[in-house]
Amino acid sequence: MATHRPLFKHIRNHDALFSELAMTRNHFAQSLGLDKHGYHKTPKFVTAEGKRLSIEPERSIVVPNFKTLRGVKSLLEKHIDGFKVVSHSDIGFRYPTAAIAGLEAPFIKRFRSEFFHKEGEDRKICRPINLSYGIKSRGKADNRQEYEIWVPNENVTQDPSPLFIDKYGEDLPDDVRDFAALPPVVYGWMGVKRAAFEAIYINTNQMGDIAINIGLSVDAYNIGARPDLSYSPRAGSSIAVGNAELEWEVMGYYAPKGKHHSHDEIWQAIYHTIEIIGQNVDSLYEQTALATNESKTERILSTVSQQDISLEEILEWNLKPWEFLQTSSSHRRKAHDPSRSVNLLGRLNRLFYQESHILPSLNEIHDLIA
């Protein structure tokens, strides 16, 4: 753990991590003159019909590899007036992410966990914790709906829709509620190493006394060639593609204590922030960014589709996300040796640590983007 990345000591414990991150952010905000401001999470977006939607105000660009984003922190601070990176906000995650609904589905559905290894254990031996299900609108627009719940390991095989209902209540749209209850089927996997940090953006001319908190991340990732992460003759590997992504998302905002801002004022500030960062990112990386309108999960689906794997095959395999938490399958056997069971967790590890496609360490990414 680098001394200038104190949050890394909480990397396994979300409660401690996000609590200390909040204190770090608030202390930094005070240094910017926001000591009389209070912090608020991104509010619900209320439609003209009165529906309260959980919107994910974010954008991203995809680049060939993480080294393309060298020095992006300092570049953004240099090019965007009022954009300040929160000191000591560096954190990182190892995310195995499965697409668990197909290209024909009305929403994206994904299963995600985090990878950790035991103290002194080979780093290639990782164990999933902090399991979650997420449902999002399709594509990469600024105003996608997003719903996410955490799942106890012992309940991972159960229908997660009651957890969505419990978290979002009457704000959970009926179509999302129904979609959450559909049984998951693994269509493919992505392994992500995420170096994340935060920033605060102040622009009194455009946003008045509202200051926006942005979460940014640089993701280095590999996408598996097949849903079961086995070797693909077409790809010549179990990994089909590896790229990187720069993402920025509004996490919340600061406003003077006791002052009430309207829904439209807050969302105008949110969208202005997303746009101003987007303009500068586009200018910085217009020569290197890869053209895509797909989200991460959609990239998993299209990558697997390009391997000539049919929907019928995927449904016949009927892979479940929790099977990839096990080192030995109870009913799946190796094609070349039916006497041996398949180690799907081992295959998941190879998304991160296969020698020919190894993803960089979290500290390596952070060092490069500083």
PDB file of C-alpha atoms in Angstrom, residues 139-333:
ATOM      1  CA  GLY A 139     -26.292   2.124 -24.335  1.00  0.00           C
ATOM      2  CA  LYS A 140     -23.997   4.890 -23.057  1.00  0.00           C
ATOM      3  CA  ALA A 141     -26.317   7.896 -22.711  1.00  0.00           C
ATOM      4  CA  ASP A 142     -25.974  10.422 -19.871  1.00  0.00           C
ATOM      5  CA  ASN A 143     -29.367   9.575 -18.401  1.00  0.00           C
ATOM      6  CA  ARG A 144     -29.397   5.800 -18.079  1.00  0.00           C
ATOM      7  CA  GLN A 145     -31.415   4.294 -15.269  1.00  0.00           C
ATOM      8  CA  GLU A 146     -29.352   2.226 -12.823  1.00  0.00           C
ATOM      9  CA  TYR A 147     -30.472  -0.097 -10.036  1.00  0.00           C
ATOM     10  CA  GLU A 148     -28.014  -2.144  -7.973  1.00  0.00           C
ATOM     11  CA  ILE A 149     -28.228  -4.343  -4.898  1.00  0.00           C
ATOM     12  CA  TRP A 150     -25.666  -6.235  -2.837  1.00  0.00           C
ATOM     13  CA  VAL A 151     -26.273  -9.936  -2.293  1.00  0.00           C
ATOM     14  CA  PRO A 152     -25.104 -12.026   0.680  1.00  0.00           C
ATOM     15  CA  ASN A 153     -22.979 -14.936  -0.547  1.00  0.00           C
ATOM     16  CA  GLU A 154     -25.385 -17.460   0.943  1.00  0.00           C
ATOM     17  CA  ASN A 155     -28.314 -15.945  -1.007  1.00  0.00           C
ATOM     18  CA  VAL A 156     -26.634 -15.625  -4.384  1.00  0.00           C
ATOM     19  CA  THR A 157     -28.775 -18.359  -5.984  1.00  0.00           C
ATOM     20  CA  GLN A 158     -32.059 -16.789  -4.886  1.00  0.00           C
ATOM     21  CA  ASP A 159     -34.316 -14.433  -6.830  1.00  0.00           C
ATOM     22  CA  PRO A 160     -32.836 -10.951  -6.173  1.00  0.00           C
ATOM     23  CA  SER A 161     -36.026  -9.015  -6.980  1.00  0.00           C
ATOM     24  CA  PRO A 162     -37.109  -8.729  -3.294  1.00  0.00           C
ATOM     25  CA  LEU A 163     -33.793  -6.983  -2.584  1.00  0.00           C
ATOM     26  CA  PHE A 164     -34.442  -4.508  -5.409  1.00  0.00           C
ATOM     27  CA  ILE A 165     -37.945  -3.881  -4.052  1.00  0.00           C
ATOM     28  CA  ASP A 166     -36.639  -3.423  -0.515  1.00  0.00           C
ATOM     29  CA  LYS A 167     -33.999  -0.898  -1.628  1.00  0.00           C
ATOM     30  CA  TYR A 168     -35.986   1.159  -4.131  1.00  0.00           C
ATOM     31  CA  GLY A 169     -39.573   0.663  -2.954  1.00  0.00           C
ATOM     32  CA  GLU A 170     -42.140   2.552  -5.004  1.00  0.00           C
ATOM     33  CA  ASP A 171     -39.333   4.150  -7.032  1.00  0.00           C
ATOM     34  CA  LEU A 172     -38.638   0.800  -8.727  1.00  0.00           C
ATOM     35  CA  PRO A 173     -40.356   0.887 -12.152  1.00  0.00           C
ATOM     36  CA  ASP A 174     -42.596  -2.077 -12.929  1.00  0.00           C
ATOM     37  CA  ASP A 175     -40.593  -3.112 -16.000  1.00  0.00           C
ATOM     38  CA  VAL A 176     -37.350  -3.111 -13.991  1.00  0.00           C
ATOM     39  CA  ARG A 177     -39.043  -5.033 -11.180  1.00  0.00           C
ATOM     40  CA  ASP A 178     -40.258  -7.717 -13.588  1.00  0.00           C
ATOM     41  CA  PHE A 179     -36.876  -7.898 -15.317  1.00  0.00           C
ATOM     42  CA  ALA A 180     -35.078  -8.340 -11.981  1.00  0.00           C
ATOM     43  CA  ALA A 181     -37.066 -11.513 -11.305  1.00  0.00           C
ATOM     44  CA  LEU A 182     -36.018 -13.274 -14.534  1.00  0.00           C
ATOM     45  CA  PRO A 183     -33.534 -16.135 -13.962  1.00  0.00           C
ATOM     46  CA  PRO A 184     -29.925 -15.159 -14.793  1.00  0.00           C
ATOM     47  CA  VAL A 185     -27.985 -16.859 -17.579  1.00  0.00           C
ATOM     48  CA  VAL A 186     -24.301 -16.088 -18.133  1.00  0.00           C
ATOM     49  CA  TYR A 187     -23.663 -14.781 -21.655  1.00  0.00           C
ATOM     50  CA  GLY A 188     -20.063 -13.759 -21.058  1.00  0.00           C
ATOM     51  CA  TRP A 189     -17.515 -12.222 -18.698  1.00  0.00           C
ATOM     52  CA  MET A 190     -15.279  -9.197 -18.356  1.00  0.00           C
ATOM     53  CA  GLY A 191     -12.400  -8.879 -15.896  1.00  0.00           C
ATOM     54  CA  VAL A 192     -11.796  -5.274 -14.778  1.00  0.00           C
ATOM     55  CA  LYS A 193      -8.985  -3.659 -12.795  1.00  0.00           C
ATOM     56  CA  ARG A 194     -10.375  -0.270 -11.741  1.00  0.00           C
ATOM     57  CA  ALA A 195      -8.296   2.631 -10.436  1.00  0.00           C
ATOM     58  CA  ALA A 196     -10.831   5.087  -9.032  1.00  0.00           C
ATOM     59  CA  PHE A 197     -10.584   8.585  -7.581  1.00  0.00           C
ATOM     60  CA  GLU A 198     -12.819  11.598  -6.980  1.00  0.00           C
ATOM     61  CA  ALA A 199     -12.929  15.251  -7.958  1.00  0.00           C
ATOM     62  CA  ILE A 200     -14.960  18.356  -7.139  1.00  0.00           C
ATOM     63  CA  TYR A 201     -16.037  20.799  -9.839  1.00  0.00           C
ATOM     64  CA  ILE A 202     -16.912  24.433  -9.078  1.00  0.00           C
ATOM     65  CA  ASN A 203     -18.232  26.882 -11.680  1.00  0.00           C
ATOM     66  CA  THR A 204     -20.174  29.753 -10.125  1.00  0.00           C
ATOM     67  CA  ASN A 205     -21.013  31.290 -13.506  1.00  0.00           C
ATOM     68  CA  GLN A 206     -22.800  28.159 -14.710  1.00  0.00           C
ATOM     69  CA  MET A 207     -23.850  26.425 -11.475  1.00  0.00           C
ATOM     70  CA  GLY A 208     -24.059  29.161  -8.849  1.00  0.00           C
ATOM     71  CA  ASP A 209     -23.237  27.888  -5.367  1.00  0.00           C
ATOM     72  CA  ILE A 210     -23.607  24.194  -6.266  1.00  0.00           C
ATOM     73  CA  ALA A 211     -20.361  22.190  -6.404  1.00  0.00           C
ATOM     74  CA  ILE A 212     -20.436  18.778  -8.064  1.00  0.00           C
ATOM     75  CA  ASN A 213     -18.679  15.654  -6.775  1.00  0.00           C
ATOM     76  CA  ILE A 214     -17.459  13.374  -9.573  1.00  0.00           C
ATOM     77  CA  GLY A 215     -16.234   9.808  -9.329  1.00  0.00           C
ATOM     78  CA  LEU A 216     -13.710   8.940 -12.033  1.00  0.00           C
ATOM     79  CA  SER A 217     -12.062   5.670 -12.916  1.00  0.00           C
ATOM     80  CA  VAL A 218      -9.607   4.155 -15.332  1.00  0.00           C
ATOM     81  CA  ASP A 219     -10.504   0.553 -16.083  1.00  0.00           C
ATOM     82  CA  ALA A 220      -8.148  -1.929 -17.704  1.00  0.00           C
ATOM     83  CA  TYR A 221     -10.181  -4.923 -18.819  1.00  0.00           C
ATOM     84  CA  ASN A 222     -10.254  -8.256 -20.629  1.00  0.00           C
ATOM     85  CA  ILE A 223     -13.345  -9.838 -22.178  1.00  0.00           C
ATOM     86  CA  GLY A 224     -13.637 -13.610 -22.294  1.00  0.00           C
ATOM     87  CA  ALA A 225     -14.149 -15.231 -25.679  1.00  0.00           C
ATOM     88  CA  ARG A 226     -16.756 -17.745 -24.510  1.00  0.00           C
ATOM     89  CA  PRO A 227     -19.437 -17.748 -21.795  1.00  0.00           C
ATOM     90  CA  ASP A 228     -17.686 -20.554 -19.884  1.00  0.00           C
ATOM     91  CA  LEU A 229     -14.288 -18.830 -20.319  1.00  0.00           C
ATOM     92  CA  SER A 230     -12.841 -21.882 -22.038  1.00  0.00           C
ATOM     93  CA  TYR A 231     -10.263 -21.706 -24.833  1.00  0.00           C
ATOM     94  CA  SER A 232     -11.579 -20.328 -28.118  1.00  0.00           C
ATOM     95  CA  PRO A 233      -9.881 -21.572 -31.302  1.00  0.00           C
ATOM     96  CA  ARG A 234     -11.215 -18.506 -33.108  1.00  0.00           C
ATOM     97  CA  ALA A 235      -9.564 -16.110 -30.636  1.00  0.00           C
ATOM     98  CA  GLY A 236      -6.557 -18.352 -30.021  1.00  0.00           C
ATOM     99  CA  SER A 237      -7.090 -17.772 -26.307  1.00  0.00           C
ATOM    100  CA  SER A 238      -9.756 -17.781 -23.635  1.00  0.00           C
ATOM    101  CA  ILE A 239      -9.596 -13.966 -23.870  1.00  0.00           C
ATOM    102  CA  ALA A 240     -10.994 -12.248 -26.955  1.00  0.00           C
ATOM    103  CA  VAL A 241     -10.163  -8.590 -26.397  1.00  0.00           C
ATOM    104  CA  GLY A 242      -8.598  -6.203 -23.899  1.00  0.00           C
ATOM    105  CA  ASN A 243      -8.966  -2.431 -23.774  1.00  0.00           C
ATOM    106  CA  ALA A 244      -9.305   0.378 -21.245  1.00  0.00           C
ATOM    107  CA  GLU A 245     -11.980   2.890 -20.327  1.00  0.00           C
ATOM    108  CA  LEU A 246     -12.065   6.305 -18.700  1.00  0.00           C
ATOM    109  CA  GLU A 247     -15.357   6.904 -16.925  1.00  0.00           C
ATOM    110  CA  TRP A 248     -16.752   9.895 -15.054  1.00  0.00           C
ATOM    111  CA  GLU A 249     -19.953   9.861 -13.025  1.00  0.00           C
ATOM    112  CA  VAL A 250     -21.656  12.425 -10.808  1.00  0.00           C
ATOM    113  CA  MET A 251     -21.828  10.993  -7.291  1.00  0.00           C
ATOM    114  CA  GLY A 252     -23.406  13.937  -5.482  1.00  0.00           C
ATOM    115  CA  TYR A 253     -23.131  17.653  -4.844  1.00  0.00           C
ATOM    116  CA  TYR A 254     -22.346  20.289  -2.233  1.00  0.00           C
ATOM    117  CA  ALA A 255     -24.773  23.136  -1.558  1.00  0.00           C
ATOM    118  CA  PRO A 256     -25.007  25.814   1.159  1.00  0.00           C
ATOM    119  CA  LYS A 257     -26.520  24.407   4.334  1.00  0.00           C
ATOM    120  CA  GLY A 258     -30.151  25.377   4.747  1.00  0.00           C
ATOM    121  CA  LYS A 259     -30.589  26.423   1.115  1.00  0.00           C
ATOM    122  CA  HIS A 260     -32.998  24.476  -1.074  1.00  0.00           C
ATOM    123  CA  HIS A 261     -32.224  24.149  -4.768  1.00  0.00           C
ATOM    124  CA  SER A 262     -34.873  23.084  -7.245  1.00  0.00           C
ATOM    125  CA  HIS A 263     -34.785  19.771  -9.070  1.00  0.00           C
ATOM    126  CA  ASP A 264     -33.990  21.545 -12.344  1.00  0.00           C
ATOM    127  CA  GLU A 265     -31.166  23.624 -10.834  1.00  0.00           C
ATOM    128  CA  ILE A 266     -29.458  20.515  -9.481  1.00  0.00           C
ATOM    129  CA  TRP A 267     -29.826  18.519 -12.672  1.00  0.00           C
ATOM    130  CA  GLN A 268     -28.682  21.448 -14.804  1.00  0.00           C
ATOM    131  CA  ALA A 269     -25.485  21.537 -12.732  1.00  0.00           C
ATOM    132  CA  ILE A 270     -25.089  17.763 -13.036  1.00  0.00           C
ATOM    133  CA  TYR A 271     -25.454  17.756 -16.811  1.00  0.00           C
ATOM    134  CA  HIS A 272     -23.203  20.789 -17.206  1.00  0.00           C
ATOM    135  CA  THR A 273     -20.474  18.952 -15.278  1.00  0.00           C
ATOM    136  CA  ILE A 274     -20.830  15.781 -17.340  1.00  0.00           C
ATOM    137  CA  GLU A 275     -20.710  17.843 -20.534  1.00  0.00           C
ATOM    138  CA  ILE A 276     -17.711  20.033 -19.662  1.00  0.00           C
ATOM    139  CA  ILE A 277     -15.641  16.999 -18.702  1.00  0.00           C
ATOM    140  CA  GLY A 278     -16.799  15.259 -21.867  1.00  0.00           C
ATOM    141  CA  GLN A 279     -15.760  18.156 -24.081  1.00  0.00           C
ATOM    142  CA  ASN A 280     -12.266  18.176 -22.630  1.00  0.00           C
ATOM    143  CA  VAL A 281     -11.873  14.403 -22.686  1.00  0.00           C
ATOM    144  CA  ASP A 282     -12.979  14.325 -26.322  1.00  0.00           C
ATOM    145  CA  SER A 283     -10.441  17.015 -27.161  1.00  0.00           C
ATOM    146  CA  LEU A 284      -7.630  15.205 -25.358  1.00  0.00           C
ATOM    147  CA  TYR A 285      -8.327  11.745 -26.777  1.00  0.00           C
ATOM    148  CA  GLU A 286     -10.052  12.316 -30.109  1.00  0.00           C
ATOM    149  CA  GLN A 287      -7.163  10.649 -31.948  1.00  0.00           C
ATOM    150  CA  THR A 288      -7.047   7.542 -29.762  1.00  0.00           C
ATOM    151  CA  ALA A 289     -10.585   6.881 -28.482  1.00  0.00           C
ATOM    152  CA  LEU A 290     -12.333   3.859 -29.980  1.00  0.00           C
ATOM    153  CA  ALA A 291     -15.756   4.494 -31.480  1.00  0.00           C
ATOM    154  CA  THR A 292     -18.478   2.651 -29.555  1.00  0.00           C
ATOM    155  CA  ASN A 293     -21.983   3.270 -28.253  1.00  0.00           C
ATOM    156  CA  GLU A 294     -21.929   0.128 -26.122  1.00  0.00           C
ATOM    157  CA  SER A 295     -21.752  -0.091 -22.365  1.00  0.00           C
ATOM    158  CA  LYS A 296     -19.301  -2.527 -20.774  1.00  0.00           C
ATOM    159  CA  THR A 297     -21.960  -5.209 -20.494  1.00  0.00           C
ATOM    160  CA  GLU A 298     -23.012  -4.743 -24.107  1.00  0.00           C
ATOM    161  CA  ARG A 299     -19.367  -5.073 -25.151  1.00  0.00           C
ATOM    162  CA  ILE A 300     -19.296  -8.458 -23.433  1.00  0.00           C
ATOM    163  CA  LEU A 301     -22.364  -9.537 -25.392  1.00  0.00           C
ATOM    164  CA  SER A 302     -21.132  -8.320 -28.772  1.00  0.00           C
ATOM    165  CA  THR A 303     -17.670  -9.832 -28.219  1.00  0.00           C
ATOM    166  CA  VAL A 304     -19.100 -13.269 -27.473  1.00  0.00           C
ATOM    167  CA  SER A 305     -21.462 -12.930 -30.441  1.00  0.00           C
ATOM    168  CA  GLN A 306     -18.457 -12.323 -32.710  1.00  0.00           C
ATOM    169  CA  GLN A 307     -17.083 -15.714 -31.658  1.00  0.00           C
ATOM    170  CA  ASP A 308     -19.952 -17.376 -33.566  1.00  0.00           C
ATOM    171  CA  ILE A 309     -21.620 -18.614 -30.400  1.00  0.00           C
ATOM    172  CA  SER A 310     -25.357 -18.840 -30.881  1.00  0.00           C
ATOM    173  CA  LEU A 311     -28.096 -17.872 -28.466  1.00  0.00           C
ATOM    174  CA  GLU A 312     -29.271 -21.479 -28.533  1.00  0.00           C
ATOM    175  CA  GLU A 313     -25.871 -22.677 -27.311  1.00  0.00           C
ATOM    176  CA  ILE A 314     -25.828 -20.131 -24.491  1.00  0.00           C
ATOM    177  CA  LEU A 315     -29.296 -21.118 -23.323  1.00  0.00           C
ATOM    178  CA  GLU A 316     -28.424 -24.808 -23.553  1.00  0.00           C
ATOM    179  CA  TRP A 317     -25.317 -24.313 -21.401  1.00  0.00           C
ATOM    180  CA  ASN A 318     -27.475 -22.352 -18.917  1.00  0.00           C
ATOM    181  CA  LEU A 319     -24.449 -21.186 -16.952  1.00  0.00           C
ATOM    182  CA  LYS A 320     -25.275 -19.510 -13.647  1.00  0.00           C
ATOM    183  CA  PRO A 321     -23.091 -16.758 -12.155  1.00  0.00           C
ATOM    184  CA  TRP A 322     -22.652 -18.575  -8.845  1.00  0.00           C
ATOM    185  CA  GLU A 323     -21.029 -21.517 -10.638  1.00  0.00           C
ATOM    186  CA  PHE A 324     -18.007 -19.251 -11.169  1.00  0.00           C
ATOM    187  CA  LEU A 325     -17.563 -18.920  -7.410  1.00  0.00           C
ATOM    188  CA  GLN A 326     -16.594 -22.607  -7.205  1.00  0.00           C
ATOM    189  CA  THR A 327     -13.307 -24.364  -7.928  1.00  0.00           C
ATOM    190  CA  SER A 328     -15.040 -27.593  -8.924  1.00  0.00           C
ATOM    191  CA  SER A 329     -18.281 -27.942 -10.872  1.00  0.00           C
ATOM    192  CA  SER A 330     -20.739 -30.554  -9.687  1.00  0.00           C
ATOM    193  CA  HIS A 331     -21.925 -31.398 -13.206  1.00  0.00           C
ATOM    194  CA  ARG A 332     -19.681 -29.782 -15.841  1.00  0.00           C
ATOM    195  CA  ARG A 333     -16.731 -31.750 -17.215  1.00  0.00           C
TER     196      ARG A 333
END
